[in-house]
Short mmCIF file of C-alpha atoms in Angstrom, two decimals:
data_model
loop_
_atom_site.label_atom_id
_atom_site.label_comp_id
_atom_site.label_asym_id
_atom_site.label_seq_id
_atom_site.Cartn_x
_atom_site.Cartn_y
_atom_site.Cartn_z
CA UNK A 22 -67.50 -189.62 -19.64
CA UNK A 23 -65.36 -186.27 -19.29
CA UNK A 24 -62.22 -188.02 -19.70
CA UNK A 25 -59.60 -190.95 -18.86
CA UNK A 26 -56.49 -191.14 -17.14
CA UNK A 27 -54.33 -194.41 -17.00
CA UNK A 28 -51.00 -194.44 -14.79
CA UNK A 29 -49.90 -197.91 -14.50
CA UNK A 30 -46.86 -199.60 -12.74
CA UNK A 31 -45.57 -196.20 -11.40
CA UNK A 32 -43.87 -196.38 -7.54
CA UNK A 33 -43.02 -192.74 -5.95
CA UNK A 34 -41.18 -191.91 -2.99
CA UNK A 35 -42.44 -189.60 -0.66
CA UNK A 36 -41.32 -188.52 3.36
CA UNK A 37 -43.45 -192.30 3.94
CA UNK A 38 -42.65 -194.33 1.28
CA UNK A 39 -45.18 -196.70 -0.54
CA UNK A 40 -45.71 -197.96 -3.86
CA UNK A 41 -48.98 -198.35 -5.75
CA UNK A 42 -50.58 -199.80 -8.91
CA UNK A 43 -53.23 -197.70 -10.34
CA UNK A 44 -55.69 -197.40 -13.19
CA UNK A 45 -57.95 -194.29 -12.49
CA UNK A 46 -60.81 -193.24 -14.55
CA UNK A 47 -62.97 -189.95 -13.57
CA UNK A 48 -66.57 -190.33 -14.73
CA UNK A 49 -69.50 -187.73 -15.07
CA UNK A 50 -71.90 -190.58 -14.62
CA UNK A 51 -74.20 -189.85 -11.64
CA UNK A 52 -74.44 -193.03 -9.46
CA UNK A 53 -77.09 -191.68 -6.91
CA UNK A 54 -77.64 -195.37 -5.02
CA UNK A 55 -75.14 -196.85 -3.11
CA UNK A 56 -74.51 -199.66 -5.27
CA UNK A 57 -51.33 -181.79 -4.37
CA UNK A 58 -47.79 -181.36 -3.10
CA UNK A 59 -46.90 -184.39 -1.64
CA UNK A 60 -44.15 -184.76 0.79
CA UNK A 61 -41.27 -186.57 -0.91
CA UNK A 62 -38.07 -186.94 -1.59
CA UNK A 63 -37.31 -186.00 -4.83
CA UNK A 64 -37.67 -189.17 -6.91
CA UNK A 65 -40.35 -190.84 -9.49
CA UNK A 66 -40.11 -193.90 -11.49
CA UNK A 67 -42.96 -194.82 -14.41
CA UNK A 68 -42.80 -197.67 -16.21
CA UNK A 69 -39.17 -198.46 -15.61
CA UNK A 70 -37.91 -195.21 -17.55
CA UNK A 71 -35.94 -192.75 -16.19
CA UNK A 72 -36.05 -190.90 -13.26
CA UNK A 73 -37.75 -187.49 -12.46
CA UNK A 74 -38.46 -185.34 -10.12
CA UNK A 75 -40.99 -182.04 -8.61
CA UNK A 76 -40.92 -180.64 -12.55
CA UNK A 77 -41.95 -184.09 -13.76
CA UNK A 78 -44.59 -184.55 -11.14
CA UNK A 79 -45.83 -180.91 -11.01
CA UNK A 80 -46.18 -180.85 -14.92
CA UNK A 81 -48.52 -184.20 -15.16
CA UNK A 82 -50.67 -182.34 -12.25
CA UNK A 83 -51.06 -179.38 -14.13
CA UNK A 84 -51.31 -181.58 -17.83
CA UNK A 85 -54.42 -182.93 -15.94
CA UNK A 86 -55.83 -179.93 -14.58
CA UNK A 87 -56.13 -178.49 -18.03
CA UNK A 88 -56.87 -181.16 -19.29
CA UNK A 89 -59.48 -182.21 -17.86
CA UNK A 90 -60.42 -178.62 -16.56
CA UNK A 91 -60.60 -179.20 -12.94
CA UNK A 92 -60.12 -175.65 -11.86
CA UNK A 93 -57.55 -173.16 -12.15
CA UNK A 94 -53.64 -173.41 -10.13
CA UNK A 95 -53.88 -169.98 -8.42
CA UNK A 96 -51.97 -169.55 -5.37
CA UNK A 97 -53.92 -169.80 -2.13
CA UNK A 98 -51.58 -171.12 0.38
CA UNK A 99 -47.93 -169.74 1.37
CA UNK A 100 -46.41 -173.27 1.17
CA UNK A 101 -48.02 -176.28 -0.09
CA UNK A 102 -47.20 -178.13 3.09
CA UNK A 103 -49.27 -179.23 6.24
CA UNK A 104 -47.36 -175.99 7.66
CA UNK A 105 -48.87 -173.84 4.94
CA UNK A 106 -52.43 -175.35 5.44
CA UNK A 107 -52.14 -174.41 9.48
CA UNK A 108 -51.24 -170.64 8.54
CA UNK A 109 -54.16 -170.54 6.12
CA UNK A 110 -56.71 -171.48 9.16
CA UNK A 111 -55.12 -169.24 11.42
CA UNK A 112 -55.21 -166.68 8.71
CA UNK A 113 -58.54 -165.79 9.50
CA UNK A 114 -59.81 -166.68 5.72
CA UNK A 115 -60.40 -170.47 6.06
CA UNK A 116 -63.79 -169.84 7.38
CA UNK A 117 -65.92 -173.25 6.45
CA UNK A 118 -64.32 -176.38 6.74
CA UNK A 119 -65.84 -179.72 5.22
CA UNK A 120 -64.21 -183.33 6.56
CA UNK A 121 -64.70 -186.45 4.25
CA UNK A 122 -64.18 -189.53 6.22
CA UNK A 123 -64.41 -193.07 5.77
CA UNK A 124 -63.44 -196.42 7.49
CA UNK A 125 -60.02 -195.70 7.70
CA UNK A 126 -60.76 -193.19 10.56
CA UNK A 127 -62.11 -195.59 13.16
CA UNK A 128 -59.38 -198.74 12.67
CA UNK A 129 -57.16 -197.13 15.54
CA UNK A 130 -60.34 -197.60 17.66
CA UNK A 131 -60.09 -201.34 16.67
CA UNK A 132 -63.13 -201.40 14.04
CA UNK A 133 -62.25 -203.34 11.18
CA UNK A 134 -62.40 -201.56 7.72
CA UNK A 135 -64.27 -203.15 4.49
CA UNK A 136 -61.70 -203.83 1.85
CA UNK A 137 -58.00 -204.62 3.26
CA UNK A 138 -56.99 -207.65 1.93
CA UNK A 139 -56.73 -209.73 4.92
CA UNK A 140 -58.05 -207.95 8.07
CA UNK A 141 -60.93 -206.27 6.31
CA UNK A 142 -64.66 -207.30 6.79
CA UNK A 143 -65.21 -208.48 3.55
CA UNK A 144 -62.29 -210.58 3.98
CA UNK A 145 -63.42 -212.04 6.65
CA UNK A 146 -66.94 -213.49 6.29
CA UNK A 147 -66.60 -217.17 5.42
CA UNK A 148 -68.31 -217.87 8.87
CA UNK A 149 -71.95 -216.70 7.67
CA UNK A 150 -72.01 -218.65 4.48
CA UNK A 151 -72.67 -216.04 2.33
CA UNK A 152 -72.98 -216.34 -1.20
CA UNK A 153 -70.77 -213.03 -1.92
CA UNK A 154 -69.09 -210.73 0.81
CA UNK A 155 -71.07 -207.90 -0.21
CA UNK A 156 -74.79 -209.75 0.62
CA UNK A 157 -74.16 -209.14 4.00
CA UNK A 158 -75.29 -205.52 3.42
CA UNK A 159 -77.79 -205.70 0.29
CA UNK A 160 -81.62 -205.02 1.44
CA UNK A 161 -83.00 -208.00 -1.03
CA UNK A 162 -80.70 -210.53 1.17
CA UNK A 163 -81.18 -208.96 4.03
CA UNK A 164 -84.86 -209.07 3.90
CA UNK A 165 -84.95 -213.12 3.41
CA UNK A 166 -81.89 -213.78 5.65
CA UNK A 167 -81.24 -210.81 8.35
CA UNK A 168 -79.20 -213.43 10.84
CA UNK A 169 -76.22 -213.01 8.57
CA UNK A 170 -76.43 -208.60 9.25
CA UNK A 171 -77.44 -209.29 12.91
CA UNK A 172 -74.49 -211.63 14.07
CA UNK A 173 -72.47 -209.02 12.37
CA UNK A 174 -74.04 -205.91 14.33
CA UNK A 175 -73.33 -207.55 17.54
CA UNK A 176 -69.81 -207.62 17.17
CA UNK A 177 -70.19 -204.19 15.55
CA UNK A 178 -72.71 -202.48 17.62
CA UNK A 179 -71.99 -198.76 18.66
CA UNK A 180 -70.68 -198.09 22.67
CA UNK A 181 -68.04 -201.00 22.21
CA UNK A 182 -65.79 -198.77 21.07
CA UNK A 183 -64.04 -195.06 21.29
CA UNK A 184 -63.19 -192.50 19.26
CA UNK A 185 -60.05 -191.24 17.81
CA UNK A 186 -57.53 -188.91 17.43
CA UNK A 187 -59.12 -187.86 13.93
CA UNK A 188 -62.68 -188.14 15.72
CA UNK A 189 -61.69 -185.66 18.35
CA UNK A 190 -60.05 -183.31 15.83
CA UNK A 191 -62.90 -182.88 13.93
CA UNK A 192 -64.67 -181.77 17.60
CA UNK A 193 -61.87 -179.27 18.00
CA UNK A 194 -62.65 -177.88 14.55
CA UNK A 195 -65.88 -177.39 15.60
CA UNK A 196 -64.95 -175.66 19.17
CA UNK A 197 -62.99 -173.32 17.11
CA UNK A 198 -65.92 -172.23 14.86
CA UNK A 199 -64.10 -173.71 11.52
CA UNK A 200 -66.43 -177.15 10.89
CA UNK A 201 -68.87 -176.47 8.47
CA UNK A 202 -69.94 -180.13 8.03
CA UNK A 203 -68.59 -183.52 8.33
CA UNK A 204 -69.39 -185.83 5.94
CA UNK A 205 -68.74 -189.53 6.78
CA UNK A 206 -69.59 -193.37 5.45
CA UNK A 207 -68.70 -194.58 8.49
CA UNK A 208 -72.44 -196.16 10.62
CA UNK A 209 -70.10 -196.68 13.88
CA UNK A 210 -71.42 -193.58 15.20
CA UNK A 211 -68.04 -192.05 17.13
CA UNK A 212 -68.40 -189.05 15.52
CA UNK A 213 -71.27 -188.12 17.88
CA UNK A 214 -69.72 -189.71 20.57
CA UNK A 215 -66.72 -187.49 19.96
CA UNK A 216 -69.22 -184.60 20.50
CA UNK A 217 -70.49 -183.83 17.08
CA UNK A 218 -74.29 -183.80 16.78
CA UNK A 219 -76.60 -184.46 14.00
CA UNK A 220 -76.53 -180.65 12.23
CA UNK A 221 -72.37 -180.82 12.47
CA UNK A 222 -72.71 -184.30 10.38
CA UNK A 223 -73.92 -186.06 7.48
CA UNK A 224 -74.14 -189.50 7.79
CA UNK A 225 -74.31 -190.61 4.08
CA UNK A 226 -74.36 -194.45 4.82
CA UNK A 227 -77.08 -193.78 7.50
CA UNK A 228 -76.55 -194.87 11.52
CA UNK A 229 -77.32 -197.39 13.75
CA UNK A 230 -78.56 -194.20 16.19
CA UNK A 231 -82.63 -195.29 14.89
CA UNK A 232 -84.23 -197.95 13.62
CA UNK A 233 -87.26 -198.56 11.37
CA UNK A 234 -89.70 -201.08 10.57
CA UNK A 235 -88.79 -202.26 6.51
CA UNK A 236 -92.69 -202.26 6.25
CA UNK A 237 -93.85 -199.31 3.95
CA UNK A 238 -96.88 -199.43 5.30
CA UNK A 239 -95.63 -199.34 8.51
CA UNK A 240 -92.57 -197.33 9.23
CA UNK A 241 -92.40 -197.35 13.19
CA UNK A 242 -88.97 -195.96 14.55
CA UNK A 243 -86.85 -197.39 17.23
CA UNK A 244 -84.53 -196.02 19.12
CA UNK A 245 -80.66 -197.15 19.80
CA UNK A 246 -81.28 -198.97 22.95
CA UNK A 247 -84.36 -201.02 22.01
CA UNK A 248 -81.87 -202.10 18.96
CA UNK A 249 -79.29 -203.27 21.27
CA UNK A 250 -81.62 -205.07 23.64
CA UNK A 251 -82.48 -207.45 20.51
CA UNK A 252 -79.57 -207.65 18.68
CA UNK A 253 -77.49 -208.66 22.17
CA UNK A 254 -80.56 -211.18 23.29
CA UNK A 255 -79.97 -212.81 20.11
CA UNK A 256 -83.45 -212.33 18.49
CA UNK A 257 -84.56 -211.25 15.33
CA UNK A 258 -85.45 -207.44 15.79
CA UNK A 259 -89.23 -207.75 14.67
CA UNK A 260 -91.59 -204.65 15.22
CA UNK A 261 -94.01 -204.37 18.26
CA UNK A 262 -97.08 -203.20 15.63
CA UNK A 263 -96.72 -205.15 12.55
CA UNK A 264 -94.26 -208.19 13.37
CA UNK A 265 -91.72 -207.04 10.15
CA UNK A 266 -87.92 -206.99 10.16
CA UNK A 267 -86.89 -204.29 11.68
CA UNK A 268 -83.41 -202.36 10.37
CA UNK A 269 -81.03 -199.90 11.52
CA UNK A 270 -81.05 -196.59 9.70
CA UNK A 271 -77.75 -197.69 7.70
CA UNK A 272 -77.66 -197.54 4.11
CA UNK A 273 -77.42 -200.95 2.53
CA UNK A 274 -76.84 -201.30 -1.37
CA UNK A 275 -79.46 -200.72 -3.87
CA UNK A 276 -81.18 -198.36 -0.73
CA UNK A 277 -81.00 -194.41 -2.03
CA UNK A 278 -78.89 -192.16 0.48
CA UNK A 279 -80.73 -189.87 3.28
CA UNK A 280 -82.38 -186.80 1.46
CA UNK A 281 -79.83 -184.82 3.62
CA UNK A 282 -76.98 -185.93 1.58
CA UNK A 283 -78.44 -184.21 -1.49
CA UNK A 284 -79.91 -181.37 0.06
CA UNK A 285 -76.46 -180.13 2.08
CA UNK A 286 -74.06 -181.11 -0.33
CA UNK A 287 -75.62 -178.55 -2.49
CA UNK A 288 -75.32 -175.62 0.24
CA UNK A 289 -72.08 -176.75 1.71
CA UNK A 290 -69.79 -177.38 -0.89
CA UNK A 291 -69.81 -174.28 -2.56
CA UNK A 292 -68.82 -172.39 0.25
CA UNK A 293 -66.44 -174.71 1.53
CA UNK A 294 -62.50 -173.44 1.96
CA UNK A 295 -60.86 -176.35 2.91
CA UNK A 296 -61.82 -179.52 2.20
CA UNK A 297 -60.36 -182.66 4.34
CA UNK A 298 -60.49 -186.02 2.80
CA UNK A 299 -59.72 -188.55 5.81
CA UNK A 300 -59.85 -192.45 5.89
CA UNK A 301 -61.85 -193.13 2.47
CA UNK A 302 -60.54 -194.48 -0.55
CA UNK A 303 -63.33 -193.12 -2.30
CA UNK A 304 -64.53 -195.81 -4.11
CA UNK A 305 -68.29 -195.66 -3.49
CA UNK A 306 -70.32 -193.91 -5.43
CA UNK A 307 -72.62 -191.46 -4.83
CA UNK A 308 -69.90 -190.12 -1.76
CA UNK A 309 -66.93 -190.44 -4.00
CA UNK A 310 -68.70 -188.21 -6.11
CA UNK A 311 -68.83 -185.39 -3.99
CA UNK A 312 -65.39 -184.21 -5.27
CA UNK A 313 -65.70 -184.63 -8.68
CA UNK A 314 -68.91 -182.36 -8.60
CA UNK A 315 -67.13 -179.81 -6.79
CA UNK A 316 -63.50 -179.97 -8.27
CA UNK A 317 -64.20 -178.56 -11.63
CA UNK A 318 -64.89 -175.10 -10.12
CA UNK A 319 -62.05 -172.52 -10.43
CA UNK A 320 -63.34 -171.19 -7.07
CA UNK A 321 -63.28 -174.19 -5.47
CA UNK A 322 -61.92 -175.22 -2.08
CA UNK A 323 -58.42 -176.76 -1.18
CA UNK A 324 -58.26 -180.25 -0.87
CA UNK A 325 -55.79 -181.42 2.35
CA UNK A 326 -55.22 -185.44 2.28
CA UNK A 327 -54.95 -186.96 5.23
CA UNK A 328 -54.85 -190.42 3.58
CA UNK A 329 -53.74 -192.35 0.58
CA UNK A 330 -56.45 -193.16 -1.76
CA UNK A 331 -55.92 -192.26 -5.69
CA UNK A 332 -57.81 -189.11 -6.18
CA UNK A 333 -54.48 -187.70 -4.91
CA UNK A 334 -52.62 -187.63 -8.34
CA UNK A 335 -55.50 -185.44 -9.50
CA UNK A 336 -54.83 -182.94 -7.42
CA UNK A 337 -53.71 -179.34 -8.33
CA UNK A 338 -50.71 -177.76 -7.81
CA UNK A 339 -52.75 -175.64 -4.64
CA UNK A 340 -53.05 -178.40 -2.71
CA UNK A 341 -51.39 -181.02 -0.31
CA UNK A 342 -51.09 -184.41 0.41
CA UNK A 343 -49.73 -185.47 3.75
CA UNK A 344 -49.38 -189.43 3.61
CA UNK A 345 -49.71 -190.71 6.81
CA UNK A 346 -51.96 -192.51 9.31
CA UNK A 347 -55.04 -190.36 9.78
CA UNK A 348 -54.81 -189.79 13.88
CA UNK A 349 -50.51 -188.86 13.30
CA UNK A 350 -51.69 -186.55 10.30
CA UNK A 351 -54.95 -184.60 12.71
CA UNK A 352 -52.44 -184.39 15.50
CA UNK A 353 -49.77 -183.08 13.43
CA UNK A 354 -52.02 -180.25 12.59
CA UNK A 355 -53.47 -179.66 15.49
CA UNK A 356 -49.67 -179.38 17.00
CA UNK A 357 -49.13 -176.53 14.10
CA UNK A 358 -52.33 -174.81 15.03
CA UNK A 359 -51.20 -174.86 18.50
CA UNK A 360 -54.17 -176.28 19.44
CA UNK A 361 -52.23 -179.35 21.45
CA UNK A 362 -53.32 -178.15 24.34
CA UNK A 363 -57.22 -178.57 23.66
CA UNK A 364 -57.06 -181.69 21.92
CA UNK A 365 -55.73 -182.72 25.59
CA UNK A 366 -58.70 -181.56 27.23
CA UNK A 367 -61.30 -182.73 24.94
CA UNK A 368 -60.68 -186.26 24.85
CA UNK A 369 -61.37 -188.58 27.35
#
């Protein structure tokens, strides 16, 4: 393990306020299945002691930079504000652009996320008699009991819904030659409906855009549309040559992640200049992992958050958290970038 942080019982205020209980721990352990300025206004509370404000805050970031040596403080934006991360793409030197997205991206477009208390999926699955949320998506269930997965898919299934303002952002970023890669756990697909296409994305938790026989011996692809003939008829997708189960291409747990995953990650991140965490808690491993194995580099990228999650008290003093829904955050920036006007004539 490289190290331990506890914060406990600790409620900031920031521009949005919100308070939070948190016990983070950053590991070095490899998981490879799937099994900061902030905006505030002036005031922190730990523990019930006193108050403090930017000095306290700014000198526990930088305690745990050095600490736990994840990269140096230097100065790479004018302001650390969402103001100061517009100037530094329009200054010509934020050249690659990575976007880390999760669920949170796509519940504006009406898909449920996994882990809210009471609207998320897994809160929600007493009706398929499961014996833990989670079975719904592990391959050794799924393999004995599929109707469970398939009753899901149909209320799930990709062209019922559209994208969003953070889908259509991340298009934009690519029209303006700044997207290096989006990276994204989402399997809902409106990322290419949005316009990206398979080289502009990783799709670490797979897609339901093909299908294959389970059958190792087998292996026959399908396509989306022969998927949403039998999931919408109500049958049991079977194959045409061997008569197996038949599963979309999404990752379910104790599956390994697409060989893309590995293979990009290793050419992306280290040339990445801004990195955009949207929508994710980041709370599944390996995906989670994809900062931690970048962080500790003193060239690394800048890290804009788009989102709450708790990687953002890590962050260094050189880079910025704006707390916010995702879609008010993307068109916040895209107002700043003066790109308003485009966003308008992208989307639908």
């Amino acid at each position: 393990m490289l190290g331990s942080v506890v914060i406990a019982s600790c409620q900031f205020s920031y521009s949005i306020r919100f308070e939070f209980r948190v016990v983070g721990v950053i590991s070095g352990r490899n998981q490879w299945r799937r099994g900061n300025r902030v905006t505030r206004n002036t005031d922190s509370i730990c523990d019930g002691q006193q108050q403090g404000g930017p000095a306290e805050l700014d000198f526990l970031r930088n305690l745990f930079s050095s600490t736990l040596g994840l990269g140096s403080a230097d100065k790479v934006l004018d302001e650390l504000t969402l103001d100061g991360v517009a100037q530094y793409i329009k200054s010509g030197k934020c050249k690659n652009i990575l976007c880390m997205v999760g669920a949170g991206i796509s519940t504006s477009a009406g898909i449920p996320d996994f882990r809210s208390p009471e609207t998320g999926l897994y809160a929600n699955m007493q009706k398929y008699n499961l014996p833990y949320p989670e079975a719904i998506f592990q391959i050794d269930y799924f393999k004995k009991h599929p109707e469970p997965f398939f009753a899901l898919a149909k209320e799930l299934y990709p062209g019922q819904f559209k994208p969003t303002i953070c889908h259509y952002f991340m298009k934009l970023l690519k029209d303006k030659g700044h997207l290096r890669r989006c990276y994204t756990q989402n399997i809902d697909t409106l990322e290419r409906v949005a316009g990206l296409e398979g080289d502009d994305l990783i799709e670490a938790h797979g897609t339901f855009f093909t299908s294959h026989c389970v059958s190792f011996c087998c292996r026959q692809e399908y396509n989306l549309d022969w998927m949403r003939d039998k999931i919408f008829s109500e049958d049991i997708p079977r194959c045409d040559k061997c008569s197996s189960l038949v599963k979309p291409d999404i990752v379910f747990f104790g599956e390994s992640l697409p060989v893309r995953f590995f293979t990009s990650m290793k050419m992306d991140f280290p040339r990445c200049d801004l990195l955009i965490i949207m929508g994710t808690s980041l709370q599944v491993q390996p995906f989670a992992g994809l900062v931690g194995r970048y962080c500790r580099s003193r060239s690394r990228s800048i890290f804009l958050v788009l989102t709450w999650c708790p990687f953002f008290l890590f962050l260094l003093s050189r880079d910025v958290a704006h707390i916010s829904t995702c879609d008010d955050g993307c068109l916040a920036l895209a107002e700043l970038l003066g790109w308003k006007a485009s966003y308008t004539i992208i989307r639908p």
